[in-house]
Every structure is written in C-alpha cells, then in structure tokens.
Coordinates of C-alpha atoms and ligand atoms in Angstrom, one line a residue:
M1 CA 0.0 0.0 0.0
A2 CA 2.8 2.4 1.0
V3 CA 4.5 1.6 -2.3
E4 CA 1.3 2.2 -4.3
S5 CA 0.9 5.6 -2.7
E6 CA 4.5 6.5 -3.5
V7 CA 3.8 5.6 -7.2
A8 CA 0.6 7.6 -7.2
K9 CA 2.3 10.6 -5.6
A10 CA 5.1 10.6 -8.2
L11 CA 2.6 10.4 -11.1
Q12 CA 0.6 13.2 -9.5
F13 CA 3.7 15.3 -9.2
I14 CA 4.4 14.9 -12.9
E15 CA 0.8 15.9 -13.8
E16 CA 1.0 19.0 -11.6
V17 CA 4.3 20.3 -12.9
T18 CA 3.4 19.6 -16.5
R19 CA 0.1 21.5 -16.1
N20 CA 2.0 24.5 -14.8
T21 CA 4.9 24.8 -17.2
D22 CA 5.1 28.5 -17.5
P23 CA 4.4 29.5 -13.9
T24 CA 6.9 26.8 -12.8
Q25 CA 9.5 28.2 -15.2
Q26 CA 9.0 31.7 -13.9
K27 CA 9.3 30.5 -10.4
V28 CA 12.5 28.5 -11.1
L29 CA 14.1 31.5 -12.8
A30 CA 13.2 33.8 -10.0
E31 CA 14.6 31.3 -7.5
I32 CA 17.9 31.0 -9.4
L33 CA 18.3 34.7 -9.9
S34 CA 17.5 35.6 -6.3
Q35 CA 19.7 32.8 -4.9
N36 CA 22.6 33.9 -7.1
A37 CA 22.0 37.7 -7.2
Q38 CA 25.2 38.4 -5.3
T39 CA 27.4 36.2 -7.6
E40 CA 30.2 37.8 -9.5
Y41 CA 28.8 36.5 -12.8
L42 CA 25.3 37.9 -12.4
K43 CA 26.6 41.2 -11.0
R44 CA 28.5 41.7 -14.2
F45 CA 25.2 42.1 -16.1
E46 CA 23.7 44.6 -13.6
L47 CA 20.5 42.8 -13.0
N48 CA 20.3 44.8 -9.8
G49 CA 18.3 42.2 -8.0
A50 CA 15.7 41.8 -10.8
T51 CA 14.4 38.2 -11.1
D52 CA 12.0 38.6 -14.0
R53 CA 12.3 37.1 -17.4
D54 CA 12.4 40.3 -19.4
T55 CA 15.4 41.8 -17.5
F56 CA 17.2 38.5 -17.6
K57 CA 16.7 38.0 -21.3
S58 CA 17.7 41.5 -22.2
K59 CA 20.9 41.6 -20.1
V60 CA 22.4 38.1 -19.8
P61 CA 24.2 36.8 -22.8
V62 CA 23.9 33.3 -24.3
V63 CA 27.2 31.5 -23.8
T64 CA 29.2 28.4 -24.6
Y65 CA 31.7 26.6 -22.4
E66 CA 34.6 28.5 -23.9
D67 CA 33.1 31.8 -22.7
L68 CA 32.9 30.5 -19.1
Q69 CA 36.2 28.6 -19.2
P70 CA 38.4 31.3 -17.6
D71 CA 36.0 31.6 -14.6
I72 CA 35.6 27.8 -14.3
Q73 CA 39.4 27.6 -14.3
R74 CA 39.5 30.1 -11.3
I75 CA 37.2 27.8 -9.4
A76 CA 39.3 24.8 -10.3
N77 CA 42.4 26.6 -9.1
G78 CA 40.8 27.2 -5.7
D79 CA 38.9 30.5 -5.9
R80 CA 36.1 30.0 -3.4
S81 CA 34.4 33.3 -3.9
P82 CA 30.8 33.2 -5.2
I83 CA 31.5 33.3 -8.9
F84 CA 28.6 31.4 -10.4
S85 CA 26.6 30.3 -7.4
S86 CA 26.0 31.6 -3.9
H87 CA 26.2 28.0 -2.6
P88 CA 29.6 26.5 -2.3
I89 CA 30.7 24.4 -5.4
S90 CA 30.7 20.9 -4.1
E91 CA 32.6 19.3 -7.0
F92 CA 33.1 19.4 -10.7
L93 CA 31.2 17.1 -13.0
T94 CA 33.2 16.1 -16.0
S95 CA 31.1 16.2 -19.1
S96 CA 31.7 13.9 -22.0
G97 CA 31.7 17.0 -24.1
T98 CA 35.3 18.3 -24.5
S99 CA 37.1 21.5 -24.8
A100 CA 40.6 21.6 -26.2
G101 CA 40.8 17.8 -25.9
E102 CA 39.8 17.6 -22.2
R103 CA 36.5 16.9 -20.6
K104 CA 34.5 20.0 -19.8
L105 CA 34.4 20.8 -16.1
M106 CA 30.9 21.7 -14.8
P107 CA 30.8 23.2 -11.3
T108 CA 27.9 21.9 -9.3
I109 CA 26.3 22.4 -5.8
S110 CA 25.2 19.7 -3.4
A111 CA 21.5 20.6 -3.7
E112 CA 21.6 19.5 -7.4
M113 CA 22.0 15.9 -6.2
D114 CA 18.5 16.1 -4.7
R115 CA 17.1 17.3 -8.0
R116 CA 18.8 14.4 -9.8
Q117 CA 17.4 12.0 -7.2
L118 CA 13.9 13.5 -7.8
L119 CA 14.1 12.7 -11.5
Y120 CA 15.3 9.2 -10.8
S121 CA 12.4 8.6 -8.4
L122 CA 9.9 9.3 -11.1
L123 CA 11.2 6.8 -13.6
M124 CA 9.8 3.5 -12.2
P125 CA 6.4 5.0 -11.3
V126 CA 6.1 5.9 -15.0
M127 CA 7.3 2.5 -16.2
S128 CA 4.9 0.7 -13.8
Q129 CA 1.9 2.2 -15.6
F130 CA 3.0 0.2 -18.7
V131 CA 4.6 -2.9 -17.3
S132 CA 3.1 -4.8 -14.4
G133 CA 4.9 -6.7 -11.7
L134 CA 8.1 -4.7 -11.8
D135 CA 8.1 -4.7 -8.0
K136 CA 8.3 -8.5 -7.9
G137 CA 11.9 -9.0 -9.0
K138 CA 15.2 -7.3 -9.7
A139 CA 17.0 -5.3 -12.2
L140 CA 20.3 -6.5 -13.8
H141 CA 21.6 -3.0 -14.4
F142 CA 25.3 -2.7 -15.2
L143 CA 26.5 0.4 -13.4
F144 CA 30.0 1.6 -13.2
I145 CA 32.1 4.4 -11.6
K146 CA 35.0 6.0 -13.3
A147 CA 38.3 7.5 -12.2
E148 CA 38.1 10.8 -10.4
T149 CA 40.8 13.5 -10.0
K150 CA 41.3 16.6 -7.9
T151 CA 41.6 20.0 -9.5
P152 CA 44.6 22.2 -8.4
G153 CA 42.3 23.9 -5.9
G154 CA 41.3 20.5 -4.3
L155 CA 37.8 20.0 -5.7
V156 CA 36.9 16.5 -6.9
A157 CA 36.2 16.2 -10.7
R158 CA 34.3 13.1 -11.9
P159 CA 31.5 12.1 -14.1
V160 CA 27.9 12.8 -12.9
L161 CA 27.0 9.1 -12.6
T162 CA 30.2 8.4 -10.6
S163 CA 29.2 11.2 -8.3
Y164 CA 25.6 9.8 -8.0
Y165 CA 26.6 6.2 -7.3
K166 CA 29.1 7.3 -4.6
S167 CA 26.5 9.6 -3.0
E168 CA 24.6 8.8 0.2
Q169 CA 21.4 9.1 -1.8
F170 CA 22.4 6.1 -3.8
R171 CA 24.5 4.0 -1.4
K172 CA 22.0 4.3 1.5
R173 CA 18.9 4.4 -0.6
P174 CA 15.9 3.1 1.3
F175 CA 14.4 -0.3 0.1
D176 CA 12.2 0.3 -2.9
P177 CA 10.7 -2.9 -4.5
Y178 CA 10.8 -1.3 -7.9
N179 CA 14.5 -0.6 -7.7
V180 CA 16.2 -3.7 -6.4
L181 CA 19.4 -4.3 -8.2
T182 CA 21.2 -7.7 -8.6
S183 CA 24.5 -5.8 -8.4
P184 CA 25.7 -5.2 -4.9
N185 CA 26.9 -1.7 -4.1
E186 CA 30.4 -3.1 -3.6
A187 CA 30.6 -4.2 -7.2
I188 CA 29.2 -1.0 -8.6
L189 CA 31.6 1.1 -6.5
C190 CA 34.7 -0.9 -7.5
Q191 CA 36.8 1.3 -9.8
D192 CA 38.5 -1.7 -11.6
S193 CA 36.2 -2.2 -14.6
F194 CA 37.0 -5.9 -14.9
Q195 CA 36.3 -6.7 -11.3
S196 CA 33.1 -4.6 -11.3
M197 CA 31.7 -6.1 -14.5
Y198 CA 32.7 -9.7 -13.5
T199 CA 30.9 -9.4 -10.2
Q200 CA 27.9 -7.7 -11.6
M201 CA 27.6 -10.4 -14.3
L202 CA 28.1 -13.2 -11.8
C203 CA 25.3 -11.9 -9.5
G204 CA 23.1 -11.4 -12.6
L205 CA 23.6 -15.1 -13.5
I206 CA 23.0 -16.3 -10.0
M207 CA 19.8 -14.4 -9.7
R208 CA 18.7 -15.0 -13.3
H209 CA 15.1 -16.0 -12.6
Q210 CA 14.5 -12.9 -10.5
V211 CA 15.7 -10.5 -13.2
L212 CA 12.9 -8.5 -14.8
R213 CA 14.9 -6.0 -16.7
V214 CA 18.4 -5.9 -18.1
G215 CA 20.2 -2.7 -18.8
A216 CA 23.0 -0.2 -18.7
V217 CA 22.9 3.6 -19.0
F218 CA 23.6 3.5 -22.8
A219 CA 23.1 0.7 -25.3
S220 CA 26.9 0.5 -25.8
G221 CA 27.3 -0.5 -22.2
L222 CA 24.9 -3.3 -22.4
L223 CA 26.5 -4.7 -25.5
R224 CA 29.9 -4.5 -23.7
A225 CA 28.4 -6.7 -21.0
I226 CA 27.2 -9.3 -23.5
R227 CA 30.7 -9.3 -25.1
F228 CA 32.1 -9.7 -21.6
L229 CA 29.9 -12.8 -21.1
Q230 CA 31.2 -14.2 -24.4
L231 CA 34.8 -13.8 -23.2
N232 CA 34.3 -14.9 -19.6
W233 CA 31.4 -17.4 -19.4
Q234 CA 33.8 -20.3 -18.7
Q235 CA 35.3 -18.8 -15.6
L236 CA 31.9 -17.5 -14.5
A237 CA 30.4 -21.0 -14.8
H238 CA 33.4 -22.4 -13.0
D239 CA 32.8 -20.0 -10.1
I240 CA 29.1 -21.0 -9.9
K241 CA 29.9 -24.7 -10.1
T242 CA 32.4 -24.6 -7.3
G243 CA 31.1 -21.8 -5.2
T244 CA 34.5 -20.1 -5.3
L245 CA 35.3 -16.7 -6.6
N246 CA 37.7 -16.1 -9.5
P247 CA 41.1 -15.3 -7.9
S248 CA 41.4 -12.2 -10.2
I249 CA 38.7 -10.6 -8.0
T250 CA 40.9 -9.1 -5.3
D251 CA 38.8 -6.2 -4.1
P252 CA 38.2 -7.1 -0.4
S253 CA 34.7 -5.6 -0.1
I254 CA 33.6 -7.6 -3.2
K255 CA 35.1 -10.8 -1.8
Q256 CA 33.4 -10.2 1.5
C257 CA 29.9 -9.6 0.0
M258 CA 30.2 -12.4 -2.6
S259 CA 30.9 -14.9 0.2
N260 CA 27.3 -14.5 1.1
I261 CA 25.9 -14.7 -2.4
L262 CA 28.0 -17.3 -4.2
Q263 CA 27.1 -21.0 -3.4
P264 CA 28.0 -24.1 -5.5
D265 CA 25.2 -24.6 -8.1
P266 CA 26.3 -27.2 -10.6
D267 CA 22.9 -27.1 -12.4
L268 CA 23.1 -23.4 -13.1
A269 CA 26.8 -23.8 -14.2
D270 CA 25.7 -26.5 -16.7
F271 CA 22.9 -24.3 -17.9
I272 CA 25.3 -21.4 -18.5
T273 CA 27.8 -23.7 -20.2
N274 CA 25.1 -25.1 -22.5
E275 CA 23.8 -21.6 -23.5
C276 CA 27.2 -19.9 -24.0
S277 CA 29.3 -22.6 -25.5
G278 CA 27.5 -22.7 -28.9
D279 CA 28.1 -20.2 -31.7
N280 CA 24.6 -19.0 -31.7
W281 CA 24.1 -16.1 -29.4
E282 CA 20.8 -14.9 -30.9
R283 CA 18.3 -14.1 -28.1
I284 CA 20.9 -14.8 -25.4
I285 CA 19.5 -12.2 -23.1
V286 CA 16.0 -13.9 -22.9
R287 CA 17.6 -17.3 -22.9
I288 CA 19.6 -16.6 -19.8
W289 CA 17.2 -14.1 -18.2
P290 CA 13.8 -15.5 -19.3
N291 CA 11.7 -13.1 -17.2
T292 CA 13.2 -10.0 -18.8
K293 CA 10.4 -7.7 -19.7
Y294 CA 12.5 -5.0 -21.3
L295 CA 16.0 -3.6 -21.9
D296 CA 16.7 -0.6 -19.7
V297 CA 19.0 1.4 -22.1
I298 CA 19.1 4.6 -23.9
V299 CA 19.0 4.1 -27.7
T300 CA 18.3 7.6 -28.9
G301 CA 20.9 9.9 -30.4
A302 CA 24.2 8.4 -31.2
M303 CA 23.1 5.1 -29.5
A304 CA 20.5 4.4 -32.3
Q305 CA 23.3 2.6 -34.2
Y306 CA 23.1 -0.3 -31.6
I307 CA 19.4 -1.1 -32.0
P308 CA 19.8 -4.0 -34.5
T309 CA 22.4 -5.7 -32.3
L310 CA 20.3 -5.3 -29.2
D311 CA 17.4 -6.7 -31.1
Y312 CA 19.5 -9.7 -32.1
Y313 CA 20.6 -10.5 -28.6
S314 CA 17.2 -9.9 -27.0
G315 CA 14.8 -11.1 -29.6
G316 CA 13.4 -7.6 -30.0
L317 CA 12.6 -6.8 -26.4
P318 CA 11.2 -3.3 -25.8
K319 CA 13.9 -0.6 -25.2
P320 CA 12.3 2.2 -23.3
C321 CA 14.6 5.2 -23.1
T322 CA 13.6 6.5 -19.8
M323 CA 15.4 9.8 -19.3
Y324 CA 17.3 12.7 -20.9
A325 CA 20.0 14.2 -18.8
S326 CA 23.4 15.8 -18.8
S327 CA 26.2 16.7 -16.4
E328 CA 25.0 20.3 -16.4
C329 CA 21.4 19.5 -15.6
F330 CA 18.9 16.6 -15.6
F331 CA 16.3 17.6 -18.1
G332 CA 13.4 15.2 -18.2
L333 CA 11.8 11.8 -18.8
N334 CA 10.0 9.8 -21.4
L335 CA 6.3 9.5 -20.4
K336 CA 5.5 6.9 -23.0
P337 CA 8.5 4.6 -22.5
M338 CA 7.1 1.6 -24.4
S339 CA 7.1 3.6 -27.7
D340 CA 9.4 2.5 -30.6
P341 CA 12.9 4.0 -30.3
S342 CA 12.2 6.1 -33.5
D343 CA 9.2 7.7 -31.7
V344 CA 10.9 8.4 -28.3
S345 CA 10.2 11.8 -26.9
Y346 CA 11.3 13.3 -23.7
T347 CA 9.2 15.7 -21.6
I348 CA 11.4 18.4 -20.1
L349 CA 10.3 18.9 -16.5
P350 CA 10.0 22.6 -15.8
N351 CA 11.2 22.3 -12.2
M352 CA 14.7 21.0 -13.1
G353 CA 16.1 24.3 -14.4
Y354 CA 15.1 27.3 -16.6
F355 CA 15.0 26.2 -20.2
E356 CA 15.1 28.4 -23.3
F357 CA 15.1 27.4 -27.0
L358 CA 17.1 28.9 -29.8
P359 CA 15.3 28.1 -33.1
H360 CA 17.5 25.9 -35.2
D361 CA 17.7 25.6 -38.9
D362 CA 20.6 23.6 -40.4
S363 CA 20.6 25.5 -43.6
N364 CA 20.4 28.9 -41.9
P365 CA 22.4 28.9 -38.6
I366 CA 21.9 31.9 -36.3
T367 CA 25.0 33.8 -35.3
L368 CA 24.8 35.0 -31.8
S369 CA 26.0 38.4 -30.9
K370 CA 26.9 39.1 -27.3
D371 CA 25.8 42.7 -27.5
S372 CA 22.2 42.0 -28.5
P373 CA 21.2 38.6 -27.0
P374 CA 18.6 37.0 -29.2
R375 CA 15.0 36.6 -27.9
L376 CA 14.9 32.9 -27.1
V377 CA 11.7 30.9 -27.0
D378 CA 10.4 29.7 -23.6
L379 CA 9.6 26.1 -22.7
A380 CA 5.8 26.8 -22.7
D381 CA 6.0 28.6 -26.1
V382 CA 7.9 26.2 -28.4
E383 CA 6.0 25.2 -31.5
L384 CA 5.0 21.7 -32.6
G385 CA 7.4 20.3 -35.3
K386 CA 10.0 23.0 -34.9
F387 CA 13.7 22.4 -34.2
Y388 CA 15.5 24.1 -31.4
E389 CA 18.9 24.2 -29.6
L390 CA 18.5 23.8 -25.9
I391 CA 19.8 26.6 -23.7
I392 CA 19.8 26.2 -19.9
T393 CA 20.0 28.2 -16.7
T394 CA 20.7 26.1 -13.6
Y395 CA 20.7 26.3 -9.9
S396 CA 24.4 25.7 -10.0
G397 CA 24.9 29.0 -11.8
L398 CA 25.1 28.3 -15.5
C399 CA 23.2 31.1 -17.2
R400 CA 21.8 30.8 -20.7
Y401 CA 24.3 28.0 -21.5
R402 CA 24.3 26.2 -24.8
V403 CA 24.3 22.5 -24.1
G404 CA 24.7 21.7 -27.8
D405 CA 21.7 19.4 -28.2
I406 CA 19.2 19.9 -31.1
L407 CA 15.6 18.9 -30.2
Q408 CA 12.4 18.8 -32.1
V409 CA 9.0 19.4 -30.6
T410 CA 6.8 16.3 -31.1
G411 CA 3.8 17.0 -28.8
F412 CA 2.7 18.2 -25.4
H413 CA 1.9 16.5 -22.2
N414 CA -0.6 18.9 -20.6
S415 CA 1.1 22.3 -21.2
D416 CA 4.6 20.8 -21.2
P417 CA 6.4 20.1 -24.5
E418 CA 7.8 16.7 -25.5
F419 CA 11.0 16.6 -27.6
R420 CA 12.6 14.2 -29.9
F421 CA 16.4 14.2 -29.4
V422 CA 17.7 15.0 -32.8
R423 CA 21.4 15.1 -32.4
R424 CA 24.3 16.7 -30.6
K425 CA 25.8 19.5 -32.6
N426 CA 29.2 19.0 -34.2
V427 CA 29.5 15.3 -33.4
L428 CA 31.0 13.4 -36.2
L429 CA 31.9 10.1 -34.6
S430 CA 30.7 8.4 -31.5
I431 CA 31.0 4.8 -30.2
D432 CA 30.3 5.2 -26.5
A433 CA 30.5 8.4 -24.4
D434 CA 33.1 9.8 -26.9
K435 CA 32.1 12.6 -29.1
T436 CA 34.6 13.5 -31.8
D437 CA 34.0 16.6 -34.0
E438 CA 35.2 17.5 -37.4
A439 CA 38.0 19.8 -36.2
E440 CA 39.4 17.0 -33.9
L441 CA 39.4 14.5 -36.7
Q442 CA 41.1 17.0 -39.1
K443 CA 43.8 17.7 -36.5
A444 CA 44.3 14.0 -35.9
I445 CA 44.8 13.4 -39.6
E446 CA 47.2 16.3 -39.9
N447 CA 49.3 14.8 -37.0
A448 CA 49.3 11.4 -38.5
S449 CA 50.2 12.7 -41.9
E450 CA 53.5 14.0 -40.5
L451 CA 54.7 10.4 -40.5
L452 CA 54.1 10.2 -44.2
K453 CA 56.2 13.2 -45.1
E454 CA 59.5 11.3 -45.3
F455 CA 57.8 9.0 -47.9
N456 CA 56.8 12.0 -49.9
T457 CA 53.2 11.0 -49.4
S458 CA 50.2 13.0 -48.3
V459 CA 46.6 12.3 -47.5
V460 CA 44.6 13.9 -50.3
E461 CA 41.1 13.0 -49.1
Y462 CA 39.6 11.3 -46.1
T463 CA 36.3 10.3 -44.6
S464 CA 35.3 8.3 -41.5
Y465 CA 32.8 5.8 -40.2
A466 CA 31.8 4.6 -36.7
D467 CA 32.0 0.8 -37.1
T468 CA 29.8 -0.8 -34.5
K469 CA 29.4 -4.2 -36.1
S470 CA 32.2 -5.5 -33.8
I471 CA 32.0 -5.0 -30.0
P472 CA 33.5 -2.8 -28.9
G473 CA 33.0 -0.6 -32.0
H474 CA 35.9 1.4 -33.4
Y475 CA 36.6 4.4 -35.7
V476 CA 37.4 3.6 -39.3
I477 CA 39.2 6.3 -41.4
Y478 CA 39.3 6.0 -45.2
W479 CA 42.4 7.6 -46.7
E480 CA 43.3 8.3 -50.3
L481 CA 47.0 8.9 -50.5
L482 CA 49.1 10.7 -53.0
M483 CA 52.5 9.0 -53.3
K484 CA 55.0 11.1 -55.3
D485 CA 57.6 8.3 -55.4
S486 CA 55.9 4.9 -55.8
S487 CA 59.2 3.1 -55.2
Y488 CA 59.4 4.5 -51.7
R489 CA 55.9 3.9 -50.2
P490 CA 55.0 4.2 -46.5
T491 CA 55.3 0.7 -45.0
S492 CA 52.4 -1.1 -43.4
Q493 CA 54.2 -0.5 -40.0
V494 CA 54.2 3.3 -40.6
L495 CA 50.5 3.2 -41.5
N496 CA 49.8 1.3 -38.3
Q497 CA 51.7 3.9 -36.5
C498 CA 49.5 6.6 -38.2
C499 CA 46.5 4.9 -36.5
L500 CA 48.1 5.3 -33.1
V501 CA 49.1 8.9 -33.8
M502 CA 45.5 9.7 -34.6
E503 CA 44.3 8.1 -31.4
E504 CA 46.9 10.1 -29.4
S505 CA 45.5 13.3 -31.0
L506 CA 41.8 12.5 -30.1
N507 CA 40.2 13.9 -26.9
S508 CA 40.5 12.4 -23.5
V509 CA 37.0 10.8 -23.5
Y510 CA 38.0 8.8 -26.6
R511 CA 41.4 7.8 -25.0
Q512 CA 39.7 6.8 -21.7
G513 CA 37.3 4.6 -23.7
R514 CA 40.2 2.9 -25.4
V515 CA 42.4 2.5 -22.3
A516 CA 40.3 2.3 -19.1
D517 CA 36.8 1.4 -20.2
N518 CA 37.6 -0.9 -23.1
S519 CA 34.6 0.6 -24.8
I520 CA 36.3 1.5 -28.0
G521 CA 38.4 -0.8 -30.2
P522 CA 41.7 0.1 -32.0
L523 CA 41.4 2.8 -34.7
E524 CA 41.5 1.5 -38.3
I525 CA 42.8 3.2 -41.4
R526 CA 41.6 1.8 -44.7
V527 CA 43.7 3.1 -47.6
V528 CA 41.6 3.3 -50.8
K529 CA 42.6 3.3 -54.5
N530 CA 43.4 6.6 -56.1
G531 CA 40.4 8.2 -57.6
T532 CA 37.9 6.7 -55.1
F533 CA 36.9 10.1 -53.7
E534 CA 36.2 11.3 -57.2
E535 CA 33.9 8.4 -57.7
L536 CA 32.3 9.3 -54.4
M537 CA 31.6 12.8 -55.8
D538 CA 30.3 11.4 -59.1
Y539 CA 27.9 9.2 -57.0
A540 CA 26.7 12.2 -55.0
I541 CA 26.2 14.3 -58.1
S542 CA 24.3 11.4 -59.8
R543 CA 21.9 11.6 -56.8
G544 CA 21.4 15.3 -57.2
A545 CA 24.2 17.1 -55.3
S546 CA 25.4 20.3 -56.8
I547 CA 28.8 20.1 -58.4
N548 CA 29.7 23.6 -57.2
Q549 CA 28.7 23.0 -53.6
Y550 CA 29.9 19.4 -53.2
K551 CA 32.0 18.7 -50.1
V552 CA 33.5 15.4 -49.2
P553 CA 31.4 14.1 -46.3
R554 CA 33.8 13.7 -43.3
C555 CA 31.7 10.9 -41.9
V556 CA 29.7 8.3 -43.9
S557 CA 27.1 5.6 -43.0
F558 CA 24.9 5.3 -46.1
T559 CA 25.3 1.7 -47.3
P560 CA 25.9 2.3 -51.1
I561 CA 28.7 4.7 -50.2
M562 CA 30.2 2.3 -47.7
E563 CA 30.1 -0.4 -50.3
L564 CA 31.8 1.8 -52.8
L565 CA 34.6 2.7 -50.4
D566 CA 35.1 -0.8 -49.2
S567 CA 35.3 -2.2 -52.7
R568 CA 38.2 0.2 -53.3
V569 CA 40.3 -0.7 -50.2
V570 CA 43.9 -1.6 -51.0
S571 CA 45.2 -2.0 -47.4
V572 CA 44.0 -2.1 -43.9
H573 CA 45.8 -0.9 -40.8
F574 CA 45.1 -1.0 -37.1
S575 CA 46.5 0.9 -34.1
P576 CA 49.2 -1.4 -32.7
A577 CA 48.9 -0.1 -29.1
A578 CA 46.6 1.8 -26.7
P579 CA 47.1 5.6 -26.7
H580 CA 48.2 7.4 -23.6
W581 CA 45.5 8.2 -21.0
T582 CA 45.5 9.0 -17.3
P583 CA 42.8 10.5 -15.2
E584 CA 44.9 13.6 -14.8
R585 CA 44.0 16.5 -17.0
R586 CA 46.6 17.9 -19.4
R587 CA 45.8 21.4 -18.3
Ligands
LIG601 P1 27.4 14.4 -20.5 O1 27.7 15.9 -20.7 O2 28.5 13.6 -20.6 O3 26.6 14.3 -19.3 O4 26.4 14.0 -21.7 C1 25.1 14.6 -21.8 C2 24.7 14.5 -23.3 O5 24.4 13.1 -23.6 C3 23.4 15.2 -23.6 O6 23.6 16.6 -23.7 C4 23.0 14.6 -24.8 O7 23.8 15.0 -26.0 C5 23.4 13.1 -24.6 N1 22.2 12.4 -24.0 C6 21.8 12.3 -22.7 N2 20.7 11.6 -22.6 C7 20.3 11.3 -23.8 C8 19.2 10.6 -24.4 N3 18.2 10.1 -23.6 N4 19.1 10.4 -25.7 C9 20.1 10.9 -26.5 N5 21.2 11.6 -26.1 C10 21.3 11.8 -24.7

C-alpha cells in the first residue's frame, strides 16, 4: 500500500508540474536569480536584483563553455568566492563534451543531487503504468564508476554518474521494491572495470530467474556486458559450479559480499555452459534471463546505431529510453516509455532548471551576438514540429548556457512540450561516451600525416565511419594517399603507427574509452585506391548534389557509399597499441 501511494504521488507530481509549465519556469528563474543575485557572474550584467524574465533575457548573454572557461578555471584553481553560485561548489562534474581535448568541467552544488534524485524517483512509477509486476523481482543493471581526479584547488572532478553512485542518496537508498538491483553496491563502487563487470555479471547469472529488466545507461554499455559474457562465461560457470570466486577478483569488499551470495550450483553452471558454448548467441538475453520484460537502455541519439544488435541479442525486447539528462542539468523523462525507439520523446520537466530554446535551422544557422542577445523561446512557447537548440540556466549558476543538443517538438503532455532528441551539434563520430568533432578529426589526420612526409606521401582525401558491427566498436578512417615516389611507399608499419598517432590526438574521453573502459576498439585506417573520392563525388552528383557545392562528407554511413569505399580498399591498418591516458588533466 505504501509503495502504491508512492507511485501515485510521483505520477501526480508529474501531472502537476506539466500542467503549470510556464508558472513553474518563472518561479525557477526567480529562485535561481535571487539565490545567485550576489554572484560575480550575475553582477556583471547589472540585473540589480531583478528576477523577472524580461530583464534576464535583455541583459544576460547566451554563452558556450569556452566563454565560461576562464571563470571555471579560477574555481578549479581554488577561488572559493561566489563566482557562479552563492552556494559552495561541491565538486566538478566532468562532461563527455570536450574543450581543447579535455572533458568540460561543470561546477555543481550539493542541492543538485536532490534534484537528480527526484528525477530518478519518477522513472519507475512511469514504467509501472505500462509494465506490471516490476516490484516483484530485480534489475540487472550494469552500473560503473570511473576514475576521479582533484583540481589544483582541491575539488573533486568526476562524471555525474560516478558522483551519484558514490553519494549517500544512492548508497544508502531506502528499500524500494521497484529498484532492487542484482548488483551489490560493492561491485558498482569498484573502480576496476573488470572486477566490477565480472561481479555484476556473476550476480546477474546467480539471480537469473529474478531478473525482470536488463540494462546499462547507454546501449553500448549493455553490449559490452554481452561481449564480456562471451569472453568470460567459462570462468563464471566455474565459479558457480564450485562456489568459489575467480582469484582475479581481489577487491576485499567484493570478496566479502560475494561470500554471502556465491554458493555451489552445478545445475546453473551446466545451464550457462550449455547456453554460452555454442556459436549461436541470438536471443541470449532472454535465454539466460527468461523473465526480462524490457531492456533498460538509452538508444536515442548516437546510440541508435546499436538497435539492430540489441534486437538480435534480446529477440526484439522493448527498449524504453527512460530519461534525458546531462552533467549540467537533468532535463526530463519519457512519459511513453514503451514507444518504438524512433518515436521516443522526452518531456522536459519545468522544475529542473530554466529552459530556453534557440530556433534551429541547419541551412540557416543563427550567429549569436553578445551585444544583443537574441530573444529565445520559452519552454511553454515552443511550437510543434520545430527544431531548437537547448539553452539552460541552472541552480548551480550556469546562465543561458548552450548544451549543444538539437531537439524537435513532437507534442505536449498537458502544457509541457515533448521533444525528440535529434542530435548533438558538431559530433562526427561516437562509439560510446566519446564525441569527436570535425576539427578534432582533421587535427588527428594532420598529425598522423606527419609520419608520411618522409615517404613524400600525403593524405589527399579522407572520410570516417563509426563501425559498431564488432564489440567494442571502433573508428574507421578511409584515406586516399598521394605518393610522389611509388618506389618508396610508406610501409604497413608506418601506416599502423599513423592509426596510433591519430588516437593520441583525439580527446581524453576517446582515449579513456580505449584505455580504461575498453569501450572503443583500435582505430583502423583503410587506404583506398586513387580516384575513389572522385567516384564518391560522381555518385553524390548522380543523386542530385550540386557540383559547385559538393563537399567530401567527413563521416559516412549510407550503405551504397560504404560499399563503394570498401570495394576500393587496398590496405587495412590498425592501431598497434593503446594511446596514452591517465585520469589527470593535461591542463
Ligand atoms: P554528458 O555531458 O557527458 O553528461 O552528456 C550529456 C549529453 O548526452 C546530452 O547533452 C546529450 O547530448 C546526450 N544524452 C543524454 N541523454 C540522452 C538521451 N536520452 N538520448 C540521446 N542523447 C542523450
């Protein structure tokens, strides 16, 4: 009964805030502006205590991370004065977006943790409207923490989910029958990704009949778990057969907690051996966890590329994308979670922050001028079908900050708009959390080309492709080379080395994926025959592209183009080693 009333309360809360979108937004803005009135940042714009929308919009500029970077660096260096927020900065959240090759640092305040927790608390009440019995079992949810560092001024810097899993709100969460995980906290909180994954998988196998949903934050994470099972099922089955823990698991708290969970179970070990030893892994998720009702993963945005593989392993289980969030702010949730991935929309909750929308048109981008801030559209005023870039103002003190996400309005829940996530601006390649843009790829190619100079060779054209057919996926770069002296060509070894130089040039999120998380495979260069890129142009023109305006696409995914490129490949090269990565920032 108590649980039912919690669910009803959560649903009622959603109804209330979505019926009062505009008043809630006005209230949120007034709260943020009065709370932060005495901050250095807001004082610069001479709001003089005003907390109304008109003054705010006319005086405060729309900004990017680069605009705020000098002030953020002061906080990182130890300046404790109220720069963005009147509340002390509790830590930095490291976004997967990068600036000059390093993760962006987002200052946050401790009250934001409660706001994040509030959004999490709404997810299962929404799901339980569509799927019954979710309080009668467990979730096999692969959750991981990542390395954290300290800034020169002593503040912790870590990803938002690491911060959340380490928080009291998560570690000491009260029992909630809708949110019982098979993974013990000890496994989730172990920084060694092998030990963490191994233990979480082992627990998932032991409790396989109780598992009602299987997931990870993003689709790529769940596929990594399946790949892990492919590589480690023998040892896992051995542990289950004998009731002893793999000696590679050395974390004392994991060992302690597994001594209560792991018992010899030869029947289960035989079952796992039977299912995993064959070549056929189709529907493996429902074979091992037969009561799974859905996959709890995000498959919108860059993750859409994983849908066919997830369908293969799960026999097409539903993939509700429950929430839309970022390090800067948690935005909202999907109120119709059982819809097809292509129809997923997120309702931005008006109590999470103050949201504005910059109309977006790919063919006619708006240039923002600092002197006359553009009139942005408010959450309650966006129009059905239109595209917008999301601009946020948060309790932590970000004001009119461009997140970089492009959204399209697909409908309304009460007075609150629902948005389709269209894409992140300027992302060319993405396998996991990495987001590589055109400029980074160009720079990486320039650096790698240095190795070709002594062979009198240059890269005349290139394009790229995120290959997610293998797990983990990897970047593929197609190169057309110009060799001035065909008797002195770059050797295969040199071209392999070019792959590594490219990897070294890519941002720290990419390199962390390669080194610490194992979520990205070695970069591949495919050298194509001379004239291939001209053929590519001919193909585009035959399909209606203008010859004057034709530009080589720097990333491709369209099958006929891929087939054309692959049929012209003359040699293939892979990065021979992992690039350099440590949790420490380069600057
Ligand atoms: P981060 O800054 O690392 O926290 O990443 C936040 C970004 O991840 C967002 O700004 C989006 O670009 C992307 N993202 C988060 N949630 C979703 C979602 N449900 N669907 C698609 N992309 C998402």
